[in-house]
Coordinates of C-alpha atoms and ligand atoms in Angstrom, one line a residue:
Chain A
X1 CA -55.2 -315.9 29.4
X2 CA -52.9 -313.2 27.6
X3 CA -49.1 -313.7 27.2
X4 CA -46.8 -312.9 29.7
X5 CA -45.9 -309.1 29.6
X6 CA -42.8 -307.3 30.6
X7 CA -42.8 -303.6 30.8
X8 CA -39.4 -301.7 30.9
X9 CA -39.5 -298.0 32.0
X10 CA -36.6 -296.2 30.6
X11 CA -34.8 -296.8 27.4
X12 CA -31.3 -296.2 27.9
X13 CA -28.5 -298.5 27.8
X14 CA -29.8 -300.9 30.6
X15 CA -33.6 -300.7 29.3
X16 CA -32.8 -301.7 26.0
X17 CA -30.2 -304.5 26.9
X18 CA -33.0 -306.1 29.0
X19 CA -35.2 -306.0 25.9
X20 CA -32.2 -307.5 23.9
X21 CA -31.5 -310.3 26.6
X22 CA -35.2 -311.3 27.1
X23 CA -35.4 -312.2 23.4
X24 CA -32.0 -313.9 23.4
X25 CA -33.1 -315.9 26.4
X26 CA -36.1 -317.0 24.4
X27 CA -38.9 -314.8 26.2
X28 CA -42.0 -315.1 24.1
X29 CA -44.2 -312.8 26.0
X30 CA -44.7 -309.2 25.2
X31 CA -42.1 -306.7 25.6
X32 CA -42.8 -302.6 26.0
X33 CA -40.2 -300.6 26.2
X34 CA -40.9 -296.8 27.4
X35 CA -38.6 -294.0 27.2
X36 CA -39.1 -290.1 27.6
X37 CA -36.4 -289.2 25.2
X38 CA -36.9 -288.9 21.3
X39 CA -35.4 -291.0 18.9
X40 CA -33.8 -294.5 18.9
X41 CA -32.0 -295.8 22.3
X42 CA -28.6 -294.3 22.2
X43 CA -25.4 -294.8 24.2
X44 CA -24.2 -291.8 26.4
X45 CA -20.5 -292.5 26.8
X46 CA -19.5 -290.9 23.5
X47 CA -21.3 -287.7 24.3
X48 CA -18.4 -286.4 26.2
X49 CA -15.9 -287.9 23.8
X50 CA -16.2 -289.0 20.2
X51 CA -19.6 -287.2 19.5
X52 CA -18.1 -283.9 20.6
X53 CA -15.5 -284.0 17.9
X54 CA -17.7 -285.7 14.9
X55 CA -21.3 -284.8 15.7
X56 CA -22.1 -288.2 14.5
X57 CA -25.4 -289.3 16.2
X58 CA -25.9 -292.2 14.2
X59 CA -23.2 -294.0 15.5
X60 CA -24.6 -293.7 18.8
X61 CA -27.7 -295.7 18.2
X62 CA -27.6 -299.1 20.1
X63 CA -30.1 -300.9 17.6
X64 CA -31.5 -299.9 14.3
X65 CA -35.4 -299.4 13.7
X66 CA -35.6 -303.0 12.3
X67 CA -34.8 -304.6 15.7
X68 CA -37.8 -303.5 17.2
X69 CA -40.1 -305.0 14.4
X70 CA -37.8 -308.1 14.1
X71 CA -37.7 -308.7 17.8
X72 CA -41.3 -307.5 18.5
X73 CA -40.2 -305.0 20.9
X74 CA -42.9 -302.3 21.3
X75 CA -40.9 -299.2 21.7
X76 CA -42.6 -296.0 22.8
X77 CA -40.2 -293.0 22.5
X78 CA -41.1 -289.7 24.1
X79 CA -43.5 -291.3 26.5
X80 CA -43.4 -290.6 30.2
X81 CA -44.6 -293.1 32.9
X82 CA -46.5 -291.0 35.4
X83 CA -47.4 -293.6 38.0
X84 CA -47.1 -297.3 39.1
X85 CA -50.0 -299.0 40.4
X86 CA -48.7 -302.0 42.1
X87 CA -52.0 -303.4 43.4
X88 CA -53.4 -303.8 39.9
X89 CA -50.0 -304.1 38.3
X90 CA -50.4 -301.3 36.0
X91 CA -48.7 -298.2 34.9
X92 CA -49.7 -294.9 33.6
X93 CA -48.0 -293.6 30.7
X94 CA -48.2 -290.0 29.1
X95 CA -47.4 -289.8 25.2
X96 CA -48.3 -288.0 22.2
X97 CA -51.6 -289.8 22.1
X98 CA -52.8 -288.9 25.6
X99 CA -52.7 -290.8 28.9
X100 CA -53.4 -294.7 29.2
X101 CA -52.8 -297.4 31.5
X102 CA -51.0 -300.5 30.7
X103 CA -50.6 -303.8 32.6
X104 CA -47.7 -305.7 33.5
X105 CA -46.7 -309.2 35.0
X106 CA -43.1 -307.8 35.4
X107 CA -41.9 -304.2 35.4
X108 CA -38.3 -303.4 34.9
X109 CA -37.1 -300.1 36.4
X110 CA -34.4 -298.7 34.3
X111 CA -34.9 -295.1 34.9
X112 CA -31.3 -293.7 35.1
X113 CA -30.2 -290.5 36.6
X114 CA -30.6 -286.9 36.1
X115 CA -28.1 -284.1 36.7
X116 CA -27.7 -282.6 40.1
X117 CA -28.6 -278.9 40.1
X118 CA -26.6 -277.6 43.4
X119 CA -28.1 -274.4 44.9
X120 CA -25.8 -272.2 42.8
X121 CA -27.0 -268.9 42.4
X122 CA -27.5 -268.4 38.6
X123 CA -27.1 -271.9 37.8
X124 CA -29.9 -272.1 35.1
X125 CA -27.4 -270.3 32.9
X126 CA -25.2 -273.5 32.8
X127 CA -25.6 -276.3 30.3
X128 CA -25.8 -280.1 31.0
X129 CA -24.2 -283.1 29.7
X130 CA -26.4 -286.0 30.1
X131 CA -28.6 -286.2 26.8
X132 CA -28.2 -286.4 23.0
X133 CA -30.0 -283.1 23.0
X134 CA -27.5 -281.5 25.8
X135 CA -24.6 -282.7 23.4
X136 CA -26.0 -281.2 20.6
X137 CA -26.4 -278.0 22.3
X138 CA -22.7 -278.1 23.8
X139 CA -21.2 -279.0 20.3
X140 CA -23.0 -276.0 18.8
X141 CA -21.4 -273.9 21.3
X142 CA -18.0 -275.4 20.8
X143 CA -18.0 -274.0 17.2
X144 CA -16.7 -270.7 18.3
X145 CA -13.7 -269.9 20.4
X146 CA -14.4 -269.1 24.0
X147 CA -13.7 -269.0 27.7
X148 CA -15.4 -272.3 29.4
X149 CA -16.0 -272.8 32.9
X150 CA -17.0 -276.5 34.1
X151 CA -18.4 -276.7 37.5
X152 CA -17.1 -280.5 38.8
X153 CA -14.2 -282.3 38.3
X154 CA -15.4 -285.7 37.8
X155 CA -15.1 -288.1 34.8
X156 CA -17.7 -286.2 32.8
X157 CA -16.5 -282.7 33.4
X158 CA -12.8 -283.8 32.8
X159 CA -13.5 -285.6 29.5
X160 CA -15.4 -282.5 28.3
X161 CA -12.6 -280.0 29.3
X162 CA -9.9 -282.1 27.4
X163 CA -12.0 -282.0 24.4
X164 CA -12.7 -278.4 24.8
X165 CA -9.0 -277.7 25.4
X166 CA -8.1 -279.8 22.2
X167 CA -10.6 -277.6 20.2
X168 CA -8.5 -274.6 21.3
X169 CA -10.9 -273.2 24.1
X170 CA -9.5 -271.5 27.4
X171 CA -10.9 -274.1 30.1
X172 CA -11.2 -273.8 33.6
X173 CA -12.4 -276.6 35.8
X174 CA -13.6 -276.0 39.4
X175 CA -13.9 -278.6 41.9
X176 CA -15.3 -278.4 45.3
X177 CA -13.4 -281.5 46.5
X178 CA -9.4 -281.2 47.1
X179 CA -8.9 -283.4 44.2
X180 CA -10.2 -284.6 41.0
X181 CA -12.7 -287.8 40.6
X182 CA -12.3 -288.0 44.4
X183 CA -15.2 -290.5 45.0
X184 CA -14.0 -292.8 42.2
X185 CA -10.1 -293.0 42.1
X186 CA -7.1 -293.1 44.2
X187 CA -5.2 -289.8 45.1
X188 CA -2.5 -291.0 43.2
X189 CA -4.8 -291.2 40.0
X190 CA -6.5 -287.6 40.8
X191 CA -2.7 -286.1 41.1
X192 CA -1.8 -287.8 37.8
X193 CA -4.6 -286.3 35.9
X194 CA -4.3 -283.2 37.6
X195 CA -1.0 -282.8 36.2
X196 CA -2.1 -283.9 32.6
X197 CA -4.8 -281.4 32.6
X198 CA -2.6 -278.6 33.7
X199 CA -0.3 -279.7 31.1
X200 CA -2.9 -279.5 28.4
X201 CA -3.4 -276.0 29.4
X202 CA -6.6 -276.2 31.7
X203 CA -6.9 -274.1 34.9
X204 CA -7.8 -276.2 37.7
X205 CA -9.5 -274.9 40.8
X206 CA -9.4 -277.6 43.5
X207 CA -11.2 -277.2 46.9
X208 CA -13.2 -274.2 45.7
X209 CA -16.9 -274.4 45.6
X210 CA -18.8 -272.5 42.8
X211 CA -21.2 -270.1 44.4
X212 CA -22.6 -268.0 41.6
X213 CA -23.0 -268.4 37.7
X214 CA -23.1 -264.8 36.1
X215 CA -23.4 -263.9 32.3
X216 CA -19.6 -263.4 32.6
X217 CA -18.3 -266.1 34.7
X218 CA -18.3 -268.1 37.8
X219 CA -17.8 -266.7 41.2
X220 CA -16.0 -268.9 43.8
X221 CA -16.6 -269.1 47.5
X222 CA -13.4 -267.2 48.1
X223 CA -14.7 -264.3 46.2
X224 CA -12.6 -264.8 42.7
X225 CA -14.5 -264.9 39.6
X226 CA -13.5 -267.3 36.7
X227 CA -14.2 -265.3 33.5
X228 CA -16.2 -267.7 31.1
X229 CA -18.9 -267.1 28.3
X230 CA -20.1 -270.6 28.8
X231 CA -20.6 -273.0 31.8
X232 CA -21.0 -276.6 31.8
X233 CA -22.3 -278.0 35.1
X234 CA -21.0 -281.5 35.7
X235 CA -21.3 -281.8 39.4
X236 CA -22.8 -285.4 39.6
X237 CA -26.2 -286.9 39.3
X238 CA -29.2 -288.0 41.5
X239 CA -30.9 -291.3 40.7
X240 CA -34.7 -291.0 39.2
X241 CA -36.3 -292.9 41.9
X242 CA -39.5 -290.6 42.4
X243 CA -41.8 -293.1 40.4
X244 CA -40.7 -296.0 42.8
X245 CA -40.8 -293.9 45.9
X246 CA -44.3 -292.8 45.2
X247 CA -45.1 -296.5 44.6
X248 CA -43.9 -297.3 48.0
X249 CA -40.9 -299.3 47.1
X250 CA -37.8 -299.3 49.3
X251 CA -35.3 -296.4 48.4
X252 CA -31.8 -296.3 49.7
X253 CA -29.7 -294.1 47.2
X254 CA -31.5 -295.6 44.7
X255 CA -34.1 -298.2 43.8
X256 CA -33.3 -300.8 46.8
X257 CA -32.8 -304.2 45.2
X258 CA -31.5 -307.7 46.6
X259 CA -28.8 -310.0 45.3
X260 CA -31.2 -310.9 42.3
X261 CA -31.9 -307.3 41.6
X262 CA -35.5 -307.5 42.6
X263 CA -36.8 -304.5 44.6
X264 CA -39.1 -305.0 47.6
X265 CA -41.9 -305.8 45.4
X266 CA -41.2 -309.2 43.6
X267 CA -43.0 -308.1 40.5
X268 CA -40.3 -305.0 39.8
X269 CA -36.8 -305.3 39.3
X270 CA -34.4 -302.3 39.1
X271 CA -30.9 -302.1 37.1
X272 CA -28.3 -299.7 36.3
X273 CA -27.8 -296.1 37.5
X274 CA -31.0 -295.9 39.2
X275 CA -30.5 -299.3 41.4
X276 CA -28.8 -299.8 44.7
X277 CA -27.5 -303.2 45.1
X278 CA -25.4 -305.4 47.0
X279 CA -21.9 -305.3 46.1
X280 CA -21.2 -309.1 45.4
X281 CA -17.8 -308.8 47.0
X282 CA -18.4 -307.1 50.1
X283 CA -22.3 -307.1 50.2
X284 CA -22.6 -303.4 51.2
X285 CA -25.1 -301.5 49.2
X286 CA -23.6 -299.8 46.1
X287 CA -25.0 -297.9 43.1
X288 CA -22.8 -297.8 40.0
X289 CA -23.0 -295.4 37.0
X290 CA -21.7 -297.5 34.3
X291 CA -22.1 -299.2 30.8
X292 CA -21.0 -302.4 32.6
X293 CA -23.5 -302.3 35.6
X294 CA -26.2 -301.4 33.4
X295 CA -26.1 -303.9 31.0
X296 CA -24.8 -307.0 33.2
X297 CA -27.8 -306.1 35.5
X298 CA -30.0 -306.3 32.5
X299 CA -28.7 -309.6 31.4
X300 CA -29.2 -311.2 35.0
X301 CA -32.7 -309.9 35.0
X302 CA -33.6 -311.2 31.8
X303 CA -32.4 -314.7 32.2
X304 CA -34.5 -314.6 35.6
X305 CA -37.8 -313.8 33.9
X306 CA -37.2 -315.6 30.7
X307 CA -35.7 -318.7 32.3
X308 CA -36.3 -318.6 35.9
X309 CA -32.8 -318.6 36.6
X310 CA -32.2 -317.5 40.5
X311 CA -28.4 -316.8 40.2
X312 CA -27.1 -313.9 42.6
X313 CA -25.6 -311.3 40.8
X314 CA -21.9 -311.5 40.4
X315 CA -20.3 -309.5 37.8
X316 CA -17.0 -307.9 38.1
X317 CA -17.4 -304.1 37.8
X318 CA -15.3 -302.2 35.1
X319 CA -14.9 -298.8 33.9
X320 CA -13.3 -296.5 31.6
X321 CA -12.8 -292.8 30.9
X322 CA -10.9 -291.1 28.1
X323 CA -9.4 -288.0 28.7
X324 CA -7.3 -286.5 26.1
X325 CA -4.9 -289.2 24.7
X326 CA -5.1 -291.1 28.1
X327 CA -7.6 -294.0 28.7
X328 CA -8.0 -294.5 32.5
X329 CA -9.2 -298.2 33.1
X330 CA -10.7 -299.4 36.3
X331 CA -11.0 -303.3 37.1
X332 CA -13.2 -303.9 40.4
X333 CA -14.9 -301.2 42.6
X334 CA -13.4 -299.4 45.4
X335 CA -15.2 -297.4 48.1
X336 CA -13.8 -293.9 48.6
X337 CA -12.4 -295.0 51.8
X338 CA -10.4 -297.8 50.3
X339 CA -6.5 -297.6 50.9
X340 CA -4.1 -297.2 47.9
X341 CA -0.8 -298.7 46.9
X342 CA 1.1 -297.6 43.9
X343 CA 2.2 -300.9 42.1
X344 CA 4.0 -299.0 39.3
X345 CA 3.8 -296.0 37.2
X346 CA 0.3 -295.6 36.3
X347 CA -0.9 -298.6 38.1
X348 CA -2.7 -298.2 41.4
X349 CA -4.2 -301.1 43.9
X350 CA -7.0 -300.4 46.1
X351 CA -7.7 -302.3 49.1
X352 CA -10.5 -302.7 51.8
X353 CA -11.2 -305.0 54.8
X354 CA -11.9 -307.9 52.4
X355 CA -8.6 -307.4 50.4
X356 CA -7.9 -306.3 46.7
X357 CA -10.9 -304.2 45.5
X358 CA -10.0 -302.3 42.3
X359 CA -7.0 -301.7 40.1
X360 CA -6.7 -298.4 38.4
X361 CA -4.4 -298.3 35.2
X362 CA -3.6 -295.6 32.5
X363 CA -3.1 -296.7 28.9
X364 CA -2.3 -300.3 29.9
X365 CA -4.7 -302.7 28.5
X366 CA -2.8 -305.7 29.4
X367 CA -2.5 -305.2 33.2
X368 CA -6.4 -304.0 33.0
X369 CA -7.4 -307.3 31.5
X370 CA -5.2 -309.4 33.9
X371 CA -6.4 -307.5 37.0
X372 CA -10.0 -308.1 35.8
X373 CA -9.3 -311.7 35.2
X374 CA -7.6 -311.9 38.8
X375 CA -10.4 -309.9 40.4
X376 CA -13.0 -312.1 38.6
X377 CA -11.5 -315.4 39.9
X378 CA -12.5 -314.4 43.4
X379 CA -9.3 -315.8 44.8
X380 CA -7.7 -313.7 47.5
X381 CA -5.1 -311.3 45.9
X382 CA -1.9 -310.0 47.5
X383 CA 0.2 -306.9 46.6
X384 CA 3.0 -309.3 45.3
X385 CA 0.3 -311.2 42.8
X386 CA -0.1 -307.9 41.1
X387 CA 3.8 -307.0 41.0
X388 CA 3.9 -310.3 39.1
X389 CA 1.3 -309.3 36.7
X390 CA 3.1 -306.0 36.0
X391 CA 6.5 -307.8 35.5
X392 CA 5.4 -310.4 33.4
Chain B
X1 CA -20.9 -298.7 0.3
X2 CA -18.7 -302.0 1.2
X3 CA -20.1 -305.4 1.5
X4 CA -19.4 -307.6 4.8
X5 CA -20.6 -311.1 5.3
X6 CA -21.0 -312.4 9.1
X7 CA -21.1 -316.0 9.3
X8 CA -22.4 -317.1 12.5
X9 CA -21.3 -319.9 14.8
X10 CA -24.2 -322.3 13.5
X11 CA -23.1 -321.4 9.6
X12 CA -25.8 -319.0 9.1
X13 CA -24.7 -316.0 6.9
X14 CA -25.7 -312.4 6.7
X15 CA -24.4 -310.0 4.3
X16 CA -24.6 -306.2 5.0
X17 CA -24.0 -303.1 3.3
X18 CA -21.8 -300.8 5.3
X19 CA -20.4 -297.0 4.8
X20 CA -16.9 -296.4 4.0
X21 CA -15.0 -295.6 7.1
X22 CA -17.6 -297.7 9.3
X23 CA -16.3 -300.3 11.7
X24 CA -16.9 -304.0 11.2
X25 CA -18.4 -304.0 14.9
X26 CA -20.7 -301.0 14.2
X27 CA -21.8 -302.4 10.7
X28 CA -23.0 -305.6 12.4
X29 CA -24.9 -303.9 15.3
X30 CA -26.4 -301.2 13.1
X31 CA -27.9 -303.9 10.8
X32 CA -28.9 -306.1 13.7
X33 CA -26.6 -308.9 13.1
X34 CA -26.8 -311.3 16.3
X35 CA -23.2 -312.4 17.5
X36 CA -21.6 -309.3 17.9
X37 CA -22.2 -307.2 20.8
X38 CA -19.9 -304.2 21.2
X39 CA -20.9 -303.3 24.5
X40 CA -18.6 -300.2 25.1
X41 CA -19.3 -299.0 21.4
X42 CA -15.8 -299.4 20.4
X43 CA -13.7 -297.9 23.0
X44 CA -11.9 -301.1 23.2
X45 CA -13.0 -302.0 26.8
X46 CA -15.2 -305.0 26.6
X47 CA -14.0 -307.5 24.1
X48 CA -17.5 -308.5 23.1
X49 CA -17.0 -307.7 19.3
X50 CA -14.7 -310.8 18.9
X51 CA -14.6 -312.1 15.4
X52 CA -12.4 -314.5 13.5
X53 CA -11.3 -312.9 9.9
X54 CA -11.9 -315.4 7.2
X55 CA -8.4 -316.8 5.9
X56 CA -8.5 -315.2 2.5
X57 CA -8.8 -312.0 4.0
X58 CA -6.4 -312.0 6.8
X59 CA -3.5 -310.2 4.9
X60 CA -5.8 -307.5 3.5
X61 CA -7.5 -306.8 7.0
X62 CA -3.9 -306.4 8.5
X63 CA -2.6 -306.4 12.1
X64 CA -4.1 -306.0 15.3
X65 CA -4.1 -302.4 16.7
X66 CA -2.3 -301.2 20.0
X67 CA -3.9 -302.9 23.0
X68 CA -6.3 -305.1 21.0
X69 CA -4.1 -308.0 21.8
X70 CA -4.5 -307.4 25.5
X71 CA -8.0 -306.9 25.4
X72 CA -8.7 -310.2 23.3
X73 CA -7.3 -311.9 26.4
X74 CA -10.8 -311.2 27.8
X75 CA -12.8 -312.7 25.0
X76 CA -15.2 -315.5 25.7
X77 CA -14.2 -317.8 23.2
X78 CA -11.2 -319.3 22.0
X79 CA -8.6 -316.7 20.6
X80 CA -6.5 -317.6 17.6
X81 CA -4.4 -316.0 15.2
X82 CA -7.3 -314.9 13.2
X83 CA -9.0 -313.3 16.1
X84 CA -9.7 -309.6 16.0
X85 CA -12.0 -307.0 17.8
X86 CA -14.3 -306.2 15.3
X87 CA -14.6 -302.5 16.4
X88 CA -10.8 -302.0 15.3
X89 CA -11.4 -303.3 11.6
X90 CA -12.3 -300.1 9.6
X91 CA -14.0 -300.8 6.4
X92 CA -12.9 -299.1 3.1
X93 CA -13.2 -300.2 -0.8
X94 CA -10.1 -302.5 -0.1
X95 CA -12.3 -304.8 2.3
X96 CA -15.4 -304.9 0.0
X97 CA -16.8 -308.3 0.3
X98 CA -15.0 -309.3 3.7
X99 CA -16.1 -312.3 5.3
X100 CA -15.7 -312.7 9.2
X101 CA -16.6 -315.6 11.4
X102 CA -18.4 -315.2 14.9
X103 CA -17.8 -317.2 18.0
X104 CA -20.4 -319.0 19.6
X105 CA -20.5 -316.5 22.4
X106 CA -19.4 -313.1 23.3
X107 CA -19.9 -313.6 27.2
Ligands
FAD401 C1 -21.6 -287.9 29.1 C2 -21.7 -289.4 29.5 C3 -20.3 -290.0 29.8 C4 -20.6 -291.1 30.2 N1 -19.2 -292.1 30.0 C5 -19.3 -293.3 30.4 C6 -18.0 -293.9 30.3 O1 -16.9 -293.6 29.5 N2 -18.0 -295.2 30.7 C7 -18.9 -296.0 31.5 O2 -18.9 -297.1 31.9 N3 -20.1 -295.2 31.6 C8 -20.2 -293.9 31.1 N4 -21.5 -293.2 31.2 C9 -22.2 -293.7 32.2 C10 -23.4 -294.5 31.5 O3 -23.9 -294.0 30.5 C11 -24.7 -294.7 32.3 O4 -24.1 -295.6 33.5 C12 -25.6 -295.7 31.6 O5 -26.2 -295.0 30.6 C13 -26.8 -296.3 32.4 O6 -27.8 -296.7 31.6 P1 -29.3 -296.9 32.5 O7 -30.1 -297.7 31.5 O8 -29.5 -297.2 33.9 O9 -29.9 -295.1 32.3 P2 -29.9 -294.2 31.0 O10 -29.0 -294.8 29.9 O11 -29.6 -292.9 31.6 O12 -31.4 -294.5 30.7 C14 -32.4 -293.8 31.7 C15 -33.5 -293.5 30.6 O13 -34.9 -293.5 31.4 C16 -35.6 -292.4 30.9 N5 -36.5 -292.3 32.1 C17 -36.3 -292.0 33.4 N6 -37.5 -291.7 34.1 C18 -38.4 -292.1 33.1 C19 -40.0 -292.2 33.1 N7 -40.5 -291.8 34.0 N8 -40.5 -292.3 31.9 C20 -39.8 -292.7 30.8 N9 -38.6 -292.7 30.7 C21 -37.9 -292.3 31.8 C22 -34.4 -291.3 30.8 O14 -34.9 -290.2 30.2 C23 -33.2 -292.1 30.2 O15 -33.3 -292.0 28.7 C24 -21.4 -291.7 30.6 C25 -22.6 -291.2 31.0 C26 -22.7 -289.9 30.3 C27 -24.0 -288.9 30.6

């Protein structure tokens, strides 16, 4: 019998971490890491931050070339997985050397997300910011002064807007929702960042949907046109679930997995941006787009495969976003319908039926770390406990 | 180029050559040194690049940066007065030959 084999589809933050953690946990079988992007696996967060300033692609790499030889990880870049044949436990891959089938004992889906292309006329004129290739194009565009419109007032759009303003461009952000980052943060935080971006000189168009992208700007639903030579589309993403769906796996806002991060097929796990998993605190299905989720998922799956551990996923979510000189930090995860309580200037607590769900802070690592500890302890937290932390 | 030596918890030493301006965290990760994770890529968000600066180098490395102290609270292993987040130590000629010790774990 041949060695046990794990195949990982998607060589982003989570897929690579799964390979790293498998070896760290002593997995001695074959590992194949397949990704459709060129080059070595890299991290995305700096693409909307430091990379736009310094253009240093080397600094984004998650591991050097030598890692793949020394840890015996068979890395196949520029290779697409086209099909999963669950009955045969094989996948079909297509790369430079043509198509072939590859067997697996365990399969890990780490396919991430892709940008949502809303039905806006002329949307093909706009640029994306998801991959290193996208960021290279954006960087080139930022080299000469111009008017820029950003469609979407989420984290990525706002991070980009802050960089573009700093580089001296005229920037407008168009957001269909009445406030910024509405899905992810409290209204206090939305307002706080709206004021900051306006202060930095960015024009915000809130509660205005973009309906058309033209050569000279973006037209809003109310008929006005925002002049722009360049348009970034940052209106959210969609999980890459087509492969899983075609293979008959259960899909629910992502590849549906259980508390051990197994899909509806026990030979297939899913992680990171493409996986919808039970929130350890509430049990409700949730899909997170964060480095934390991708890597913590990967570690749990690797420990299960390598050591047979059957622990349920329980990691505490954390997230950050750098906009201008402000670092927004979120400990925990709150649904959009969670209530909010401003604890002090720049500190907001979010509550739901189960109690404290998340704490949002701005440029305050101390309270962020304390909140992480508090939330991770699992003990019920009252508003007073937070007040004490802030005062301490 | 600047030389940095990483001493793992079990005593294994790895010396790498890093670029001027590189961080001690990035030099480790890009040379495949186990024991430093640097999950957040140097954004001071994760405290998984914790290291102990060798006593002989402590003065030259200098004090912790703003917010670093708070993030170190989240480190997995004991934090002492030699503890630093290695993403915040920038390498230059003055640190050529630097020695840092790694904690047993980063999670
Ligand atoms: C600009 C930007 C800024 C960000 N900033 C932050 C931040 O500040 N903080 C934070 O926590 N998170 C941030 N994120 C999110 C974070 O990068 C993601 O959550 C993380 O990369 C998810 O990892 P993943 O492995 O699930 O997916 P990805 O890293 O997206 O990797 C998935 C990979 O799978 C490949 N793939 C898909 N289908 C196939 C197929 N059929 N065959 C082969 N390959 C396939 C994709 O091309 C991709 O390379 C940011 C993301 C972006 C784009």
